[in-house]
Structure formats: C-alpha cells, structure tokens
mmCIF file of C-alpha atoms in Angstrom:
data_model
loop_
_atom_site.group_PDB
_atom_site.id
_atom_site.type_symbol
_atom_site.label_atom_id
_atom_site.label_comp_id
_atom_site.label_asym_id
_atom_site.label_seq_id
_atom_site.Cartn_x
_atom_site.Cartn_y
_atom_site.Cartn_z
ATOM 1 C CA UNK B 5 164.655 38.509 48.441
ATOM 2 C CA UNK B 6 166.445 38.126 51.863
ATOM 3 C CA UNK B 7 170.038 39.690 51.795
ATOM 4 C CA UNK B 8 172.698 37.200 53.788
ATOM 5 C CA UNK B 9 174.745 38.758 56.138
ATOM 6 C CA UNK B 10 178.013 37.140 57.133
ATOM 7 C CA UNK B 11 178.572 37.782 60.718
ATOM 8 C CA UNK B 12 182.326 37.275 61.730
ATOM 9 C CA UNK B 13 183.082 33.937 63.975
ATOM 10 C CA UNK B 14 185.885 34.755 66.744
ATOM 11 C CA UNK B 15 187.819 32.089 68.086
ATOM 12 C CA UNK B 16 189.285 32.781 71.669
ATOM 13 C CA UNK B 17 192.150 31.748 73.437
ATOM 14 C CA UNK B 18 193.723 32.189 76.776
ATOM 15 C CA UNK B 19 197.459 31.213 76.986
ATOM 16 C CA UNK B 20 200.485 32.895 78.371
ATOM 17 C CA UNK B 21 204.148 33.062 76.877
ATOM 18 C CA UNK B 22 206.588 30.484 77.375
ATOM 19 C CA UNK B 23 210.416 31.808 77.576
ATOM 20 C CA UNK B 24 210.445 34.991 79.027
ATOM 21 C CA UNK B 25 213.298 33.704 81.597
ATOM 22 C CA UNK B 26 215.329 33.324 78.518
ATOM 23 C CA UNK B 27 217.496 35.697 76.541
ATOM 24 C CA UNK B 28 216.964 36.794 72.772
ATOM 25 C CA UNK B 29 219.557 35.519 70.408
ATOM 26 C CA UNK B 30 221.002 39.358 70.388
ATOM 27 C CA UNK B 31 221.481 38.715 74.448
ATOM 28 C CA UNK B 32 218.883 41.042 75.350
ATOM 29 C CA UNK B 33 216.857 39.871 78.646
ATOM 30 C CA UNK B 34 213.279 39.206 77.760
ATOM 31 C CA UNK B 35 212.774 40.265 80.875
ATOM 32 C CA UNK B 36 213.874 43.663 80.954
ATOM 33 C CA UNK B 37 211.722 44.273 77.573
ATOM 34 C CA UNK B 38 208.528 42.941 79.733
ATOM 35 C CA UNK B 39 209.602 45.301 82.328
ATOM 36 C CA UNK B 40 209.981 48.330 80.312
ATOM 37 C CA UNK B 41 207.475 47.773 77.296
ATOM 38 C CA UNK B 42 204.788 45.533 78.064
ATOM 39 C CA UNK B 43 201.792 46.456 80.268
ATOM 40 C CA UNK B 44 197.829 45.335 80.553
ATOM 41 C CA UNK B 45 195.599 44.965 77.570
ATOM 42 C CA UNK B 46 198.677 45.869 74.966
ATOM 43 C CA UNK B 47 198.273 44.806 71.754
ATOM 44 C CA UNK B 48 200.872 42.241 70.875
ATOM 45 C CA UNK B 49 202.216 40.816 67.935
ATOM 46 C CA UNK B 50 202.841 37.344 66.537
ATOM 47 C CA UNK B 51 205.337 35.915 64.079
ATOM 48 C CA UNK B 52 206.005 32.341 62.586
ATOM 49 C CA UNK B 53 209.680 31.487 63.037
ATOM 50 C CA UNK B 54 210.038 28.755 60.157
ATOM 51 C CA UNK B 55 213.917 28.671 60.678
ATOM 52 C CA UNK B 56 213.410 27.795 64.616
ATOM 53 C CA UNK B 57 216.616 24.792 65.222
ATOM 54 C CA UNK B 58 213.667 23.248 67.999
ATOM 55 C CA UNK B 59 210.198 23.373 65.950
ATOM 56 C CA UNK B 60 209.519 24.440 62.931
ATOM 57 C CA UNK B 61 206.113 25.609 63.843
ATOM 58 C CA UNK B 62 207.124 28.182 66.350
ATOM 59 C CA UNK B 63 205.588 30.893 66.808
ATOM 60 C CA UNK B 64 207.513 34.860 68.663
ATOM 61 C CA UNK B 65 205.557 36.748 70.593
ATOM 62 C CA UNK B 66 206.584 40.639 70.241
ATOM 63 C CA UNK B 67 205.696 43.785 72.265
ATOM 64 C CA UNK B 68 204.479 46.357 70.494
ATOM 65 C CA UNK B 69 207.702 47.830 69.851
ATOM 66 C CA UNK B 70 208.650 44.948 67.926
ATOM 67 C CA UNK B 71 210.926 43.024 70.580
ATOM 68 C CA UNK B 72 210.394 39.581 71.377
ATOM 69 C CA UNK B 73 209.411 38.388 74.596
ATOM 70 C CA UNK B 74 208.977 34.614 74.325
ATOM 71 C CA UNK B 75 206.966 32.051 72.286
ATOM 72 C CA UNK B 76 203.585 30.518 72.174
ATOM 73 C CA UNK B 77 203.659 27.411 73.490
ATOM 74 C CA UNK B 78 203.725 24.111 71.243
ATOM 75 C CA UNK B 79 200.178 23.383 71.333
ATOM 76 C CA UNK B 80 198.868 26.932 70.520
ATOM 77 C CA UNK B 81 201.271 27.212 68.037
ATOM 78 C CA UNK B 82 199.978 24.129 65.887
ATOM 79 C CA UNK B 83 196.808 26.015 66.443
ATOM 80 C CA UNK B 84 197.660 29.510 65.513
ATOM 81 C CA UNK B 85 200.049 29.074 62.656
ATOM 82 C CA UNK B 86 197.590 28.137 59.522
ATOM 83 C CA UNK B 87 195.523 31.314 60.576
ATOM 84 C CA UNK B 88 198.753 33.347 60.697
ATOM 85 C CA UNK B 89 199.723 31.541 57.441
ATOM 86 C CA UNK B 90 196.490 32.795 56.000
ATOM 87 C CA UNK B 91 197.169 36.264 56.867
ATOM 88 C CA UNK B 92 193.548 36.014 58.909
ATOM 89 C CA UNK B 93 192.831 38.899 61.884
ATOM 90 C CA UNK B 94 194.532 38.139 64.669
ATOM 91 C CA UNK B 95 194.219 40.167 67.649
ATOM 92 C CA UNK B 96 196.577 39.481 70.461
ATOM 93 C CA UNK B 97 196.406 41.230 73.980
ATOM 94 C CA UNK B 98 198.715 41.157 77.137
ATOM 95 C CA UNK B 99 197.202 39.675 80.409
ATOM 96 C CA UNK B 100 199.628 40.651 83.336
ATOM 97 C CA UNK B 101 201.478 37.902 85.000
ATOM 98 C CA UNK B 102 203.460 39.072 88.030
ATOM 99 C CA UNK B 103 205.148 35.838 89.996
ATOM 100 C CA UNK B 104 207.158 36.400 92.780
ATOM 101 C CA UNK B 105 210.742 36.012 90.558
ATOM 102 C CA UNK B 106 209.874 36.166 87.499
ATOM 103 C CA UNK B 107 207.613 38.497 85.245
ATOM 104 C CA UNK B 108 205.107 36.620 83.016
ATOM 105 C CA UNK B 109 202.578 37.697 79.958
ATOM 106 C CA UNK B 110 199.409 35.998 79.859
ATOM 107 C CA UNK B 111 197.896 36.453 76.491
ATOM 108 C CA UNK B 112 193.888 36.729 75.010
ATOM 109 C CA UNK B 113 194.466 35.380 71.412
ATOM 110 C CA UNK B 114 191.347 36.152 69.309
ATOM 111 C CA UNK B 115 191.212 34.479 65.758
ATOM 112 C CA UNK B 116 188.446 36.489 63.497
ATOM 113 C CA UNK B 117 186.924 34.751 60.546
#
C-alpha cells in the first residue's frame, strides 16, 4: 500500500508597508522604530486590527520587538486576513527600502498550507 505524503503548498508575496511616514496612535514616529529596530531579512509580525475607524480588515505590521511600523496595504490585507484568521503559518520577512527621505520596509509574505 502506497503511504500519501502531504507536502506543504507556500503561497508568496512581495509587498512593502504602507504608513511608515505616519505616527503610532501613542505618537511614536514609525520611523524612528524602522531606524532603530528593523533591518534585512527580520522576521516580522502581523496583526488584524478589527477595531481600525478606516477598514475593518486592516492588517499592523510589527518589528520584532513588537512595535508597529505601518500596515499592509488594502489589497494584501483582503488576502492575508482569513489565513491569519485561521491561525495558518505565516512567515513574514523585511526587504530593505531606503528612499532618499523616507525609510521604507519591503516585505516577503509566505503563507504555508
């Protein structure tokens, strides 16, 4: 008898965050947190803000210490959230952004199933 093995689909995504000109609702600059805490291939963290006044599908994106340095954009969120929902491996990764003004975080989003 032939014994099934279930080999694990991944899902990948390339995205960066939106809102890291913006400050956190405790006035801390999103920006200084990218400065000091975020750097290549760090593994982020996503959580579903439910309560967000602007869409209830948003989605934080935290540095590994926990602080939030933007959002996922509308689009990915939609696509994200049910696997976040679902509690399903998510592994999220910093791509460095560096514009001229402004510090950005590109992100490698990898959905396991």
């Amino acid at each position: 008898m032939a014994k099934i093995i279930r080999i694990p689909s991944v899902f990948v995504y390339d995205t960066k965050v939106v809102g890291v000109s913006k400050d956190n609702q405790d006035g801390s600059s999103r920006q200084e947190i990218i400065k000091q805490e975020v750097r290549e291939d760090d593994k982020l963290s996503l959580e579903a803000e439910p309560d967000n006044p602007y869409d209830a599908n948003a989605i934080k994106v935290l540095s590994k210490e926990g602080n939030q340095i933007g959002y996922l954009n509308k689009e990915m969120a939609e696509t994200i959230l049910p696997a976040l929902k679902n509690e399903a491996e998510i592994h999220v990764t910093a791509k460095w952004v560096n514009g001229e003004k402004m510090l950005g975080v590109g992100l490698r989003i990898e959905l396991v199933s």
